[in-house]
C-alpha atoms as one frame of an Amber mdcrd trajectory, in Angstrom:
protein
-160.290-106.864-216.225-160.732-109.565-218.034-161.129-107.646-221.071-158.106
-106.416-220.431-156.102-110.262-220.106-157.540-110.798-223.235-155.949-107.872
-224.995-152.425-108.185-223.161-153.036-112.214-224.503-153.569-111.307-227.871
-150.770-108.772-228.113-148.382-111.141-226.438-149.068-114.073-229.020-148.515
-111.452-232.092-144.499-111.273-230.646-143.191-114.057-232.180-144.759-113.750
-235.756-143.085-110.257-235.571-139.621-111.087-234.319-139.822-114.342-236.644
-138.109-112.526-239.774-135.694-111.285-237.485-134.825-114.129-235.727-134.327
-115.678-239.097-131.764-113.531-240.453-129.912-113.636-236.685-129.774-117.720
-237.416-129.151-117.287-241.407-126.204-114.956-240.326-124.618-117.301-237.818
-124.731-119.995-239.657-122.979-118.128-243.060-120.480-116.659-240.350-119.823
-120.156-238.989-119.480-121.076-242.792-117.542-117.875-243.759-115.106-118.243
-240.931-114.440-122.379-241.907-113.818-121.477-245.325-111.279-119.147-244.561
-109.721-121.852-242.196-109.659-124.538-245.035-108.424-121.666-247.365-105.616
-120.719-245.377-105.136-124.693-245.249-105.081-125.055-248.915-102.459-121.917
-249.179-100.162-123.505-246.560-100.399-126.810-248.607 -99.163-124.970-251.688
 -96.266-123.339-249.785 -95.432-126.720-248.396 -95.619-128.421-252.159 -93.404
-125.661-253.327 -90.514-126.352-250.438 -90.834-129.830-251.682 -90.239-129.064
-254.930 -86.799-127.239-253.929 -85.787-129.926-251.473 -86.192-132.586-254.130
 -84.275-131.017-256.340 -83.309-127.269-256.298 -82.266-126.858-260.045 -86.202
-127.603-260.522 -87.253-125.249-257.495 -85.060-122.132-259.430 -86.746-123.284
-262.996 -90.192-122.806-262.013 -89.848-119.086-260.368 -88.197-118.260-263.356
 -90.884-119.635-265.075 -93.692-117.883-263.049 -91.568-114.706-263.265 -91.879
-114.840-267.042 -95.699-116.082-267.683 -96.647-113.079-265.049 -94.872-110.105
-267.390 -96.917-112.031-270.283-100.012-112.327-268.516 -99.337-108.892-267.595
 -98.881-107.748-270.950-102.203-109.777-272.365-104.136-107.646-270.200-105.151
-110.288-267.769-106.912-108.972-264.449-105.215-109.357-261.058-107.415-112.898
-260.192-105.902-114.325-263.357-102.293-113.429-263.341-102.433-115.237-259.763
-103.820-118.352-261.502-100.765-118.295-264.298 -98.581-117.633-261.171 -99.446
-120.662-259.309 -99.581-123.049-262.658 -96.058-121.655-263.102 -95.016-122.514
-259.902 -96.327-125.817-260.302 -96.178-126.582-263.308 -93.157-129.548-262.647
 -94.516-130.868-259.462 -95.141-134.029-260.357 -91.497-134.621-261.318 -90.880
-135.282-257.601 -93.263-138.589-258.025 -90.231-141.476-256.445 -90.424-142.882
-259.958 -88.780-140.132-261.624 -86.180-139.048-258.847 -83.164-140.687-260.684
 -84.339-139.324-263.818 -84.375-135.804-262.519 -81.026-135.916-260.492 -79.323
-137.973-263.348 -76.581-136.083-264.958 -76.465-137.708-268.279 -78.494-136.656
-271.551 -81.942-138.048-271.602 -82.544-142.059-272.756 -85.713-142.152-274.922
 -87.472-144.438-272.198 -86.465-141.698-269.610 -88.161-138.907-271.449 -91.213
-141.073-272.262 -90.976-141.540-268.092 -90.708-137.635-267.888 -93.548-137.006
-270.014 -95.918-138.483-267.347 -95.157-135.801-265.356 -98.142-133.316-266.145
-100.265-136.011-265.099 -98.749-136.959-262.182 -98.578-133.237-261.005-102.752
-132.931-261.834-103.061-135.636-259.462-100.985-133.960-256.810-102.932-130.829
-257.170-106.748-132.113-257.576-107.811-132.300-253.885-106.926-128.272-253.789
-109.167-127.623-257.077-112.075-126.251-254.565-109.606-123.804-253.702-107.648
-123.136-257.197-109.325-124.851-259.743-107.268-123.801-262.707-104.263-125.803
-261.118-105.152-129.673-261.750-105.952-128.254-265.579-103.362-125.840-266.039
-100.643-128.470-265.131-101.981-131.089-267.198-101.794-128.974-270.306 -98.771
-127.314-270.025 -97.183-129.576-272.450 -99.934-129.155-275.059 -99.578-128.137
-278.329-101.303-125.555-280.189-101.186-127.894-283.557-102.530-130.866-281.162
 -99.172-132.710-280.922 -98.830-132.279-277.341 -99.450-134.313-274.160-101.104
-135.869-272.744-104.134-135.306-274.161-103.453-133.727-277.936-105.405-130.640
-276.979-105.667-128.246-279.834-105.991-124.284-279.911-108.136-123.235-277.414
-108.959-126.179-276.408-105.786-125.784-274.005-106.679-123.751-271.392-104.710
-120.111-271.216-102.981-120.150-268.398-101.075-123.361-270.006-100.700-121.584
-272.703 -99.120-118.668-271.393 -96.725-121.177-269.477 -96.041-123.175-272.143
 -94.034-120.280-273.621 -92.219-119.229-270.429 -91.399-122.884-269.762 -89.929
-123.283-272.955 -87.797-120.196-273.216 -86.268-121.031-269.340 -85.567-124.662
-270.619 -83.757-122.914-273.607 -81.998-120.050-272.163 -81.007-122.057-269.005
 -78.273-124.190-268.105 -78.751-128.045-267.650 -76.985-130.070-265.802 -76.037
-132.046-269.374 -75.691-129.004-271.240 -75.055-125.056-271.239 -77.886-123.300
-271.810 -78.590-120.393-274.739 -78.488-117.221-275.430 -81.564-115.654-274.896
 -81.628-114.943-278.864 -82.193-118.456-279.599 -85.058-118.627-276.870 -86.841
-116.216-278.927 -85.853-117.922-281.756 -87.289-121.209-280.586 -90.512-119.285
-279.941 -90.890-117.790-282.673 -90.631-121.062-284.529 -93.138-122.696-282.915
 -95.795-119.664-282.891 -99.090-121.201-284.570 -97.593-124.804-284.576 -96.437
-125.346-280.713 -97.479-121.956-279.041-100.558-119.900-279.242 -99.747-117.462
-282.262-101.234-114.340-280.767 -99.613-114.898-277.058 -96.112-115.983-278.883
 -96.511-112.341-280.720 -97.203-110.863-277.567 -94.014-112.952-275.763 -91.784
-111.439-278.358 -92.973-107.879-278.734 -89.707-105.308-278.111 -91.746-104.104
-274.753 -92.267-107.717-273.083 -88.982-109.252-274.549 -86.846-106.353-273.453
 -88.567-107.390-269.531 -87.499-110.755-270.107 -84.377-110.345-270.856 -84.296
-108.189-268.184 -85.004-110.848-265.457 -82.801-113.555-266.933 -79.876-111.446
-266.509 -80.914-111.159-263.408 -81.932-114.709-262.494 -78.347-115.734-264.736
 -76.338-113.391-262.089 -78.060-115.212-259.038 -77.017-118.675-259.922 -73.619
-117.532-261.268 -72.979-117.282-257.159 -70.714-119.367-255.896 -72.825-122.625
-254.507 -71.777-125.401-252.338 -70.397-128.679-254.309 -73.890-131.099-255.009
 -73.369-134.163-254.028 -74.284-137.196-256.350 -77.491-138.445-256.411 -76.831
-141.789-254.772 -74.666-140.135-251.810 -77.342-137.452-251.259 -80.082-140.750
-250.834 -77.457-142.607-248.751 -76.948-139.788-246.438 -80.413-139.254-246.014
 -80.995-143.101-245.217 -78.384-142.533-242.341 -79.447-139.498-241.133 -82.895
-140.370-240.952 -84.842-137.678-242.843 -87.059-138.561-245.059 -86.688-138.712
-248.830 -88.970-135.896-250.275 -91.797-137.815-252.336 -95.437-138.819-253.361
 -97.415-141.664-253.648-100.562-141.717-255.134-103.255-144.425-254.694-104.146
-146.046-258.314-107.862-146.355-258.871-108.006-150.087-257.734-105.954-149.582
-254.721-107.250-149.877-250.988-107.655-146.669-249.473-104.449-145.876-247.383
-102.370-148.188-249.657 -99.948-146.658-252.200-100.326-146.925-255.921 -98.214
-150.262-256.956
């Protein structure tokens, strides 16, 4: 009997060491599952934030909202033609949709909504929008790392003469090089408040003239290739038909802001902290 008890105690003492790897695996799986669930929740919140930003662009200026969607359409056509995989195409689409998010900064509100042609001073102010946009999107870079870098670089030039950082050639992120072509084509071919849009042939001419200077030459050639260009023109005409539909009269900027103030509806704007500002305080 004593011997039997000794054997049983020996077997029992071995059980924890036998189960230890399995228990460790279960614990690791539980922690990993919890972390994955938290990650998915954070991803959903990040996606909801992007949706809110896109709605803010529309609310701040309908024309800018329509512009970024057309740019995304053209940029996706070019990305697919360039052979980018599905993930890279989604990155191009996101940068295209948010490349002008910096324009909803309150400092640019009156300029964006002005019906007159921009003055040199106003052009300088508008030129700050890539940096402002990148700052808005920086908190989301853990989920969308291409967004801040792509947005801040969409006005860089292949020859190094762009802004804000004077990047040259392949120093410019590929996603920004794609969006730059789509953005320019739409800017030329679509009407602004102070001028009528040009025809697609003029848009193509501007891209061709900027080849190797403003734009990546290979991407410019691809954009102007018969297959891609035909698709771009088809999308352009569809967008123009949509724009020609009767719209409600647009209120003047001052009237619109006054109506918001009287109705208690807050203006859609962003305030960023300056580098030296205290936490929670708006930048001056």
